């Protein structure tokens, strides 16, 4: 009697599986074959060397044009960001046999809240074909304290790269709210500053370039945990922060250079509505960033404060503008939504009053539309036109004090 073939991996016979593939000295079932394929594919993905294709690398002008579709204004920051990303691609493609080695140029963006720092980062991530992650510096603490370790920054990048270490080692990280880890005093701390200077010290090795042991699932590190070694030498770091109050330090510095009879004339040349355009690394140091961190962020750029015209454009012009989003939300319930032009001006005026930048626009529109978003999906009305009187009624009838800041 012929012996029944069984899967050499799981031991099941041909009656227990859909397909049994026989070989010279054994057999494998369809289930084990699929699992083996997945294992080979996953390991191949992790070990595959990552290199961007020079033919598909977007040029700086292409990157900026893409950003223009989604972000209004901020041309200076867009140019710096586009060049930094393009140079990062070129650095990944450089000839390692050449004596000239291109160093990475980490970048720091300074701008008040709601001017588009995080939006720029999220938008540029759509354009890139390298792993990209956005992390928040406010959750980071010095090693050994409650909070997240510095290495969690790289955990997010690994997850974005689907744990392909080679790809993650050549990715881009955007660290948001970098100003929140400024040290608490002007002098170096003689005690622990667990969410300020201590975090800055921990970031040094990441920004400069070092092999860091990263817990693959994040969380606290412990001795028995399996670690993944990540080399940060080719990771580009982009930092952003509001640096609230840094204008005062810039103004003080500008005034110290004005002496004698020419004082009033020189002071008149300063654009007092936008002190950030005069920002220097010295101001970052005065704010609370340690000199070592500033030295590892050689490119410093700023975001313009948003004026009335910019806010008006942000409301309606970008591909994913706030108004277009609400029109789409209502269209998904087969409801036609329209706004009168003077409603846009009213929303912008209120956003300026609340001093929340572009973020205030969404809060105001949400407040105006809340009642209709609650009622209309269940009703029979298939169209809605928002007039100025209607917008005023809804906004003034709501508790709008929560939108205002001191």
Short mmCIF file of N, CA, C and O in Angstrom, two decimals, residues 85-203:
data_model
loop_
_atom_site.label_atom_id
_atom_site.label_comp_id
_atom_site.label_asym_id
_atom_site.label_seq_id
_atom_site.Cartn_x
_atom_site.Cartn_y
_atom_site.Cartn_z
N UNK A 85 15.46 69.18 0.94
CA UNK A 85 15.00 67.83 0.56
C UNK A 85 15.72 67.35 -0.70
O UNK A 85 16.15 66.19 -0.78
N UNK A 86 15.87 68.24 -1.69
CA UNK A 86 16.56 67.86 -2.92
C UNK A 86 18.02 67.48 -2.65
O UNK A 86 18.53 66.48 -3.17
N UNK A 87 18.69 68.27 -1.81
CA UNK A 87 20.08 67.96 -1.46
C UNK A 87 20.17 66.66 -0.67
O UNK A 87 21.18 65.95 -0.75
N UNK A 88 19.12 66.35 0.08
CA UNK A 88 19.10 65.08 0.80
C UNK A 88 19.08 63.91 -0.19
O UNK A 88 19.80 62.92 -0.01
N UNK A 89 18.27 64.04 -1.24
CA UNK A 89 18.26 63.00 -2.28
C UNK A 89 19.65 62.86 -2.91
O UNK A 89 20.15 61.75 -3.11
N UNK A 90 20.25 63.99 -3.26
CA UNK A 90 21.57 63.95 -3.91
C UNK A 90 22.62 63.34 -2.99
O UNK A 90 23.52 62.64 -3.43
N UNK A 91 22.46 63.61 -1.70
CA UNK A 91 23.41 63.05 -0.73
C UNK A 91 23.29 61.52 -0.69
O UNK A 91 24.28 60.81 -0.54
N UNK A 92 22.05 61.02 -0.83
CA UNK A 92 21.85 59.57 -0.84
C UNK A 92 22.42 58.92 -2.09
O UNK A 92 22.78 57.74 -2.08
N UNK A 93 22.50 59.70 -3.17
CA UNK A 93 23.00 59.16 -4.44
C UNK A 93 24.47 59.46 -4.69
O UNK A 93 24.99 59.14 -5.74
N UNK A 94 25.14 60.10 -3.72
CA UNK A 94 26.53 60.51 -3.94
C UNK A 94 27.45 59.30 -4.10
O UNK A 94 27.19 58.21 -3.57
N UNK A 95 28.54 59.51 -4.81
CA UNK A 95 29.53 58.46 -5.05
C UNK A 95 30.38 58.31 -3.79
O UNK A 95 31.13 59.20 -3.41
N UNK A 96 30.22 57.15 -3.14
CA UNK A 96 30.94 56.94 -1.88
C UNK A 96 32.44 56.75 -2.08
O UNK A 96 33.20 56.79 -1.11
N UNK A 97 32.86 56.55 -3.32
CA UNK A 97 34.28 56.38 -3.58
C UNK A 97 34.99 57.71 -3.78
O UNK A 97 36.22 57.76 -3.88
N UNK A 98 34.23 58.78 -3.85
CA UNK A 98 34.81 60.10 -4.03
C UNK A 98 35.36 60.61 -2.70
O UNK A 98 34.89 60.25 -1.63
N UNK A 99 36.40 61.46 -2.78
CA UNK A 99 36.97 62.03 -1.55
C UNK A 99 36.04 63.07 -0.92
O UNK A 99 36.11 63.32 0.28
N UNK A 100 35.18 63.69 -1.73
CA UNK A 100 34.28 64.73 -1.23
C UNK A 100 32.98 64.08 -0.76
O UNK A 100 32.25 63.49 -1.55
N UNK A 101 32.73 64.18 0.53
CA UNK A 101 31.50 63.60 1.08
C UNK A 101 30.56 64.73 1.48
O UNK A 101 30.92 65.62 2.26
N UNK A 102 29.36 64.71 0.93
CA UNK A 102 28.37 65.75 1.21
C UNK A 102 27.78 65.53 2.60
O UNK A 102 27.28 64.44 2.90
N UNK A 103 27.84 66.55 3.43
CA UNK A 103 27.25 66.46 4.76
C UNK A 103 25.79 66.87 4.72
O UNK A 103 25.37 67.69 3.89
N UNK A 104 25.00 66.31 5.63
CA UNK A 104 23.57 66.66 5.65
C UNK A 104 23.37 68.01 6.30
O UNK A 104 24.15 68.44 7.16
N UNK A 105 22.33 68.71 5.86
CA UNK A 105 22.02 70.04 6.37
C UNK A 105 20.64 69.99 7.03
O UNK A 105 19.61 70.20 6.37
N UNK A 106 20.62 69.67 8.32
CA UNK A 106 19.36 69.69 9.05
C UNK A 106 18.82 71.12 9.07
O UNK A 106 19.57 72.08 9.04
N UNK A 107 17.51 71.25 9.14
CA UNK A 107 16.88 72.56 8.99
C UNK A 107 15.94 72.84 10.17
O UNK A 107 15.34 71.91 10.72
N UNK A 108 15.84 74.10 10.57
CA UNK A 108 14.90 74.50 11.62
C UNK A 108 14.04 75.64 11.10
O UNK A 108 14.54 76.61 10.53
N UNK A 109 12.71 75.49 11.26
CA UNK A 109 11.75 76.50 10.81
C UNK A 109 11.11 77.16 12.03
O UNK A 109 10.64 76.46 12.93
N UNK A 110 11.10 78.48 12.03
CA UNK A 110 10.52 79.24 13.13
C UNK A 110 9.32 80.02 12.61
O UNK A 110 9.41 80.68 11.57
N UNK A 111 8.21 79.93 13.30
CA UNK A 111 7.02 80.67 12.88
C UNK A 111 5.94 80.59 13.93
O UNK A 111 5.83 79.57 14.62
N UNK A 112 5.14 81.62 14.06
CA UNK A 112 4.09 81.63 15.08
C UNK A 112 3.03 80.58 14.78
O UNK A 112 2.97 80.04 13.67
N UNK A 113 2.19 80.29 15.76
CA UNK A 113 1.21 79.22 15.62
C UNK A 113 0.25 79.51 14.46
O UNK A 113 -0.15 80.65 14.23
N UNK A 114 -0.08 78.45 13.73
CA UNK A 114 -1.05 78.57 12.64
C UNK A 114 -0.50 79.13 11.34
O UNK A 114 -1.26 79.46 10.44
N UNK A 115 0.85 79.22 11.20
CA UNK A 115 1.41 79.76 9.96
C UNK A 115 1.74 78.67 8.94
O UNK A 115 2.06 78.99 7.80
N UNK A 116 1.70 77.39 9.34
CA UNK A 116 1.83 76.32 8.36
C UNK A 116 3.07 75.45 8.47
O UNK A 116 3.42 74.76 7.52
N UNK A 117 3.74 75.43 9.61
CA UNK A 117 4.95 74.61 9.76
C UNK A 117 4.64 73.13 9.59
O UNK A 117 5.25 72.44 8.78
N UNK A 118 3.67 72.65 10.36
CA UNK A 118 3.32 71.23 10.29
C UNK A 118 2.67 70.91 8.95
O UNK A 118 2.89 69.83 8.39
N UNK A 119 1.87 71.84 8.42
CA UNK A 119 1.24 71.61 7.11
C UNK A 119 2.29 71.45 6.01
O UNK A 119 2.16 70.59 5.13
N UNK A 120 3.35 72.26 6.07
CA UNK A 120 4.44 72.11 5.09
C UNK A 120 5.05 70.72 5.18
O UNK A 120 5.32 70.07 4.16
N UNK A 121 5.26 70.25 6.40
CA UNK A 121 5.87 68.92 6.58
C UNK A 121 4.95 67.82 6.07
O UNK A 121 5.39 66.91 5.35
N UNK A 122 3.67 67.90 6.42
CA UNK A 122 2.72 66.87 5.97
C UNK A 122 2.57 66.89 4.45
O UNK A 122 2.42 65.84 3.82
N UNK A 123 2.60 68.07 3.86
CA UNK A 123 2.41 68.18 2.41
C UNK A 123 3.61 67.64 1.67
O UNK A 123 3.47 66.92 0.67
N UNK A 124 4.80 67.96 2.16
CA UNK A 124 6.00 67.51 1.45
C UNK A 124 6.15 65.99 1.56
O UNK A 124 6.73 65.34 0.69
N UNK A 125 5.57 65.40 2.61
CA UNK A 125 5.61 63.95 2.76
C UNK A 125 4.88 63.25 1.62
O UNK A 125 5.23 62.13 1.23
N UNK A 126 3.85 63.91 1.05
CA UNK A 126 3.12 63.32 -0.07
C UNK A 126 3.98 63.22 -1.32
O UNK A 126 3.74 62.37 -2.18
N UNK A 127 4.94 64.13 -1.43
CA UNK A 127 5.75 64.21 -2.65
C UNK A 127 6.96 63.29 -2.62
O UNK A 127 7.52 62.97 -3.67
N UNK A 128 7.36 62.84 -1.44
CA UNK A 128 8.63 62.13 -1.31
C UNK A 128 8.47 60.64 -1.51
O UNK A 128 7.43 60.06 -1.23
N UNK A 129 9.54 60.00 -1.99
CA UNK A 129 9.57 58.54 -2.03
C UNK A 129 10.67 58.01 -1.12
O UNK A 129 11.29 57.00 -1.40
N UNK A 130 10.90 58.75 -0.02
CA UNK A 130 11.73 58.23 1.07
C UNK A 130 10.85 58.20 2.31
O UNK A 130 9.89 58.96 2.41
N UNK A 131 11.15 57.33 3.28
CA UNK A 131 10.32 57.27 4.49
C UNK A 131 10.29 58.62 5.22
O UNK A 131 11.32 59.29 5.33
N UNK A 132 9.13 58.99 5.70
CA UNK A 132 8.94 60.30 6.33
C UNK A 132 8.07 60.12 7.56
O UNK A 132 7.05 59.44 7.51
N UNK A 133 8.46 60.73 8.67
CA UNK A 133 7.64 60.67 9.87
C UNK A 133 7.63 62.02 10.57
O UNK A 133 8.59 62.79 10.47
N UNK A 134 6.53 62.30 11.26
CA UNK A 134 6.38 63.53 12.03
C UNK A 134 6.24 63.15 13.50
O UNK A 134 5.40 62.32 13.86
N UNK A 135 7.08 63.73 14.34
CA UNK A 135 7.04 63.44 15.77
C UNK A 135 6.89 64.74 16.54
O UNK A 135 7.26 65.82 16.06
N UNK A 136 6.38 64.64 17.75
CA UNK A 136 6.12 65.81 18.59
C UNK A 136 7.12 65.82 19.74
O UNK A 136 7.20 64.85 20.50
N UNK A 137 7.87 66.89 19.85
CA UNK A 137 8.91 66.96 20.88
C UNK A 137 8.34 67.11 22.28
O UNK A 137 9.05 66.88 23.26
N UNK A 138 7.07 67.48 22.40
CA UNK A 138 6.50 67.75 23.73
C UNK A 138 6.38 66.49 24.58
O UNK A 138 6.30 66.58 25.81
N UNK A 139 6.36 65.30 23.96
CA UNK A 139 6.19 64.06 24.73
C UNK A 139 7.53 63.48 25.15
O UNK A 139 7.58 62.51 25.90
N UNK A 140 8.63 64.06 24.68
CA UNK A 140 9.95 63.49 24.96
C UNK A 140 10.46 63.92 26.33
O UNK A 140 10.28 65.05 26.75
N UNK A 141 11.09 62.98 27.03
CA UNK A 141 11.73 63.29 28.30
C UNK A 141 13.10 62.66 28.33
O UNK A 141 13.43 61.77 27.53
N UNK A 142 13.92 63.10 29.27
CA UNK A 142 15.25 62.53 29.44
C UNK A 142 15.13 61.06 29.82
O UNK A 142 14.18 60.65 30.49
N UNK A 143 16.07 60.24 29.38
CA UNK A 143 16.03 58.79 29.62
C UNK A 143 15.88 58.50 31.12
O UNK A 143 16.54 59.09 31.96
N UNK A 144 14.97 57.57 31.44
CA UNK A 144 14.77 57.18 32.82
C UNK A 144 13.59 57.86 33.49
O UNK A 144 13.30 57.56 34.65
N UNK A 145 12.90 58.76 32.78
CA UNK A 145 11.78 59.48 33.38
C UNK A 145 10.49 59.15 32.61
O UNK A 145 10.53 58.66 31.49
N UNK A 146 9.37 59.45 33.24
CA UNK A 146 8.07 59.17 32.61
C UNK A 146 7.94 59.99 31.34
O UNK A 146 8.22 61.19 31.32
N UNK A 147 7.48 59.35 30.28
CA UNK A 147 7.40 59.99 28.97
C UNK A 147 8.03 59.09 27.94
O UNK A 147 8.23 57.90 28.18
N UNK A 148 8.35 59.62 26.78
CA UNK A 148 8.97 58.83 25.73
C UNK A 148 10.46 59.12 25.64
O UNK A 148 10.88 60.27 25.79
N UNK A 149 11.23 58.07 25.40
CA UNK A 149 12.66 58.25 25.19
C UNK A 149 12.93 58.90 23.84
O UNK A 149 12.09 58.87 22.94
N UNK A 150 14.13 59.47 23.70
CA UNK A 150 14.50 60.12 22.44
C UNK A 150 14.41 59.14 21.27
O UNK A 150 14.04 59.50 20.15
N UNK A 151 14.74 57.87 21.54
CA UNK A 151 14.76 56.87 20.47
C UNK A 151 13.39 56.62 19.85
O UNK A 151 13.30 56.02 18.77
N UNK A 152 12.32 57.04 20.52
CA UNK A 152 10.98 56.83 19.96
C UNK A 152 10.80 57.60 18.65
O UNK A 152 9.95 57.26 17.83
N UNK A 153 11.62 58.64 18.45
CA UNK A 153 11.61 59.36 17.18
C UNK A 153 11.91 58.41 16.03
O UNK A 153 11.27 58.43 14.98
N UNK A 154 12.91 57.54 16.25
CA UNK A 154 13.32 56.61 15.20
C UNK A 154 12.35 55.44 15.07
O UNK A 154 12.23 54.84 14.00
N UNK A 155 11.65 55.12 16.17
CA UNK A 155 10.63 54.06 16.09
C UNK A 155 9.55 54.45 15.08
O UNK A 155 9.12 53.63 14.27
N UNK A 156 9.12 55.71 15.12
CA UNK A 156 8.10 56.19 14.16
C UNK A 156 8.62 56.09 12.73
O UNK A 156 7.88 55.76 11.81
N UNK A 157 9.90 56.41 12.54
CA UNK A 157 10.47 56.34 11.19
C UNK A 157 10.55 54.90 10.71
O UNK A 157 10.27 54.60 9.55
N UNK A 158 10.91 53.99 11.61
CA UNK A 158 10.94 52.57 11.26
C UNK A 158 9.56 52.08 10.86
O UNK A 158 9.40 51.33 9.89
N UNK A 159 8.55 52.51 11.59
CA UNK A 159 7.18 52.10 11.27
C UNK A 159 6.76 52.66 9.91
O UNK A 159 6.10 51.97 9.13
N UNK A 160 7.17 53.91 9.61
CA UNK A 160 6.85 54.51 8.31
C UNK A 160 7.55 53.76 7.17
O UNK A 160 7.04 53.71 6.05
N UNK A 161 8.73 53.19 7.47
CA UNK A 161 9.49 52.44 6.47
C UNK A 161 9.13 50.97 6.46
O UNK A 161 9.80 50.17 5.80
N UNK A 162 8.07 50.61 7.19
CA UNK A 162 7.64 49.20 7.28
C UNK A 162 8.78 48.32 7.79
O UNK A 162 8.98 47.21 7.33
N UNK A 163 9.55 48.88 8.74
CA UNK A 163 10.67 48.20 9.39
C UNK A 163 11.77 47.79 8.43
O UNK A 163 12.54 46.87 8.70
N UNK A 164 11.84 48.45 7.29
CA UNK A 164 12.99 48.31 6.40
C UNK A 164 14.08 49.24 6.93
O UNK A 164 14.03 50.45 6.73
N UNK A 165 15.06 48.66 7.63
CA UNK A 165 16.08 49.47 8.31
C UNK A 165 16.88 50.29 7.32
O UNK A 165 17.19 51.46 7.55
N UNK A 166 17.23 49.70 6.18
CA UNK A 166 18.00 50.40 5.16
C UNK A 166 17.27 51.64 4.67
O UNK A 166 17.87 52.71 4.48
N UNK A 167 15.96 51.51 4.47
CA UNK A 167 15.16 52.66 4.02
C UNK A 167 15.04 53.70 5.12
O UNK A 167 15.18 54.90 4.87
N UNK A 168 14.79 53.27 6.35
CA UNK A 168 14.63 54.20 7.47
C UNK A 168 15.90 55.01 7.70
O UNK A 168 15.84 56.18 8.06
N UNK A 169 17.06 54.40 7.46
CA UNK A 169 18.33 55.07 7.68
C UNK A 169 18.59 56.19 6.67
O UNK A 169 19.55 56.93 6.80
N UNK A 170 17.72 56.31 5.66
CA UNK A 170 17.88 57.36 4.68
C UNK A 170 16.60 58.20 4.55
O UNK A 170 16.35 58.82 3.53
N UNK A 171 15.81 58.20 5.62
CA UNK A 171 14.54 58.90 5.61
C UNK A 171 14.63 60.33 6.12
O UNK A 171 15.73 60.88 6.31
N UNK A 172 13.47 60.94 6.33
CA UNK A 172 13.37 62.32 6.80
C UNK A 172 12.44 62.35 8.01
O UNK A 172 11.38 61.73 8.01
N UNK A 173 12.87 63.05 9.06
CA UNK A 173 12.07 63.18 10.29
C UNK A 173 11.75 64.65 10.52
O UNK A 173 12.65 65.50 10.48
N UNK A 174 10.47 64.95 10.75
CA UNK A 174 10.07 66.31 11.12
C UNK A 174 9.76 66.32 12.62
O UNK A 174 8.86 65.62 13.07
N UNK A 175 10.54 67.08 13.38
CA UNK A 175 10.34 67.20 14.83
C UNK A 175 9.57 68.49 15.08
O UNK A 175 10.12 69.58 14.93
N UNK A 176 8.31 68.35 15.46
CA UNK A 176 7.45 69.51 15.70
C UNK A 176 7.58 69.98 17.15
O UNK A 176 7.98 69.21 18.02
N UNK A 177 7.24 71.23 17.38
CA UNK A 177 7.27 71.83 18.72
C UNK A 177 8.67 71.74 19.36
O UNK A 177 8.78 71.47 20.55
N UNK A 178 9.70 71.98 18.57
CA UNK A 178 11.07 71.90 19.08
C UNK A 178 11.32 72.96 20.16
O UNK A 178 12.18 72.80 21.03
N UNK A 179 10.56 74.05 20.11
CA UNK A 179 10.76 75.12 21.10
C UNK A 179 10.30 74.71 22.50
O UNK A 179 10.71 75.33 23.49
N UNK A 180 9.47 73.67 22.60
CA UNK A 180 8.96 73.27 23.91
C UNK A 180 10.00 72.54 24.74
O UNK A 180 9.77 72.25 25.92
N UNK A 181 11.15 72.21 24.15
CA UNK A 181 12.21 71.56 24.94
C UNK A 181 13.34 72.55 25.23
O UNK A 181 14.46 72.15 25.55
N UNK A 182 13.05 73.84 25.12
CA UNK A 182 14.04 74.86 25.50
C UNK A 182 14.30 74.75 26.99
O UNK A 182 13.41 74.43 27.77
N UNK A 183 15.54 75.02 27.39
CA UNK A 183 15.84 74.94 28.82
C UNK A 183 15.15 76.09 29.55
O UNK A 183 14.92 77.16 29.00
N UNK A 184 14.88 75.83 30.82
CA UNK A 184 14.02 76.74 31.57
C UNK A 184 14.71 78.03 31.98
O UNK A 184 14.07 79.03 32.25
N UNK A 185 16.03 78.05 32.07
CA UNK A 185 16.75 79.26 32.46
C UNK A 185 17.82 79.60 31.46
O UNK A 185 18.13 78.81 30.56
N UNK A 186 18.43 80.78 31.61
CA UNK A 186 19.48 81.19 30.68
C UNK A 186 20.77 80.39 30.89
O UNK A 186 21.57 80.24 29.98
N UNK A 187 20.97 79.91 32.11
CA UNK A 187 22.21 79.19 32.42
C UNK A 187 22.00 77.69 32.33
O UNK A 187 20.90 77.19 32.57
N UNK A 188 23.06 76.92 31.99
CA UNK A 188 22.94 75.46 31.98
C UNK A 188 22.49 74.94 33.34
O UNK A 188 22.88 75.46 34.38
N UNK A 189 21.61 73.94 33.30
CA UNK A 189 21.03 73.42 34.54
C UNK A 189 22.03 72.56 35.29
O UNK A 189 22.71 71.71 34.71
N UNK A 190 22.14 72.79 36.62
CA UNK A 190 23.00 71.94 37.44
C UNK A 190 22.21 70.77 38.00
O UNK A 190 22.76 69.84 38.57
N UNK A 191 20.89 70.81 37.82
CA UNK A 191 20.03 69.68 38.19
C UNK A 191 19.40 69.13 36.91
O UNK A 191 19.73 69.56 35.81
N UNK A 192 18.49 68.19 37.04
CA UNK A 192 17.85 67.60 35.87
C UNK A 192 16.80 68.54 35.27
O UNK A 192 16.03 69.15 35.99
N UNK A 193 16.80 68.64 33.97
CA UNK A 193 15.75 69.35 33.23
C UNK A 193 15.17 68.33 32.27
O UNK A 193 15.52 68.28 31.09
N UNK A 194 14.28 67.46 32.80
CA UNK A 194 13.96 66.20 32.12
C UNK A 194 13.19 66.38 30.82
O UNK A 194 13.18 65.49 29.97
N UNK A 195 12.50 67.50 30.65
CA UNK A 195 11.76 67.70 29.41
C UNK A 195 12.28 68.91 28.64
O UNK A 195 11.63 69.41 27.74
N UNK A 196 13.46 69.39 29.03
CA UNK A 196 14.03 70.54 28.36
C UNK A 196 15.45 70.28 27.91
O UNK A 196 15.69 69.60 26.90
N UNK A 197 16.41 70.78 28.68
CA UNK A 197 17.82 70.63 28.29
C UNK A 197 18.23 69.17 28.19
O UNK A 197 19.03 68.80 27.34
N UNK A 198 17.67 68.31 29.06
CA UNK A 198 18.00 66.89 29.01
C UNK A 198 17.63 66.26 27.68
O UNK A 198 18.36 65.41 27.15
N UNK A 199 16.47 66.67 27.12
CA UNK A 199 16.06 66.14 25.82
C UNK A 199 16.98 66.66 24.72
O UNK A 199 17.36 65.92 23.81
N UNK A 200 17.36 67.92 24.81
CA UNK A 200 18.28 68.48 23.81
C UNK A 200 19.60 67.72 23.79
O UNK A 200 20.14 67.43 22.72
N UNK A 201 20.12 67.40 24.98
CA UNK A 201 21.37 66.63 25.05
C UNK A 201 21.21 65.26 24.38
O UNK A 201 22.10 64.78 23.69
N UNK A 202 20.03 64.65 24.61
CA UNK A 202 19.79 63.34 24.00
C UNK A 202 19.64 63.40 22.49
O UNK A 202 19.98 62.45 21.78
N UNK A 203 19.14 64.54 21.98
CA UNK A 203 18.95 64.69 20.53
C UNK A 203 20.27 64.86 19.78
O UNK A 203 20.32 64.62 18.57
#
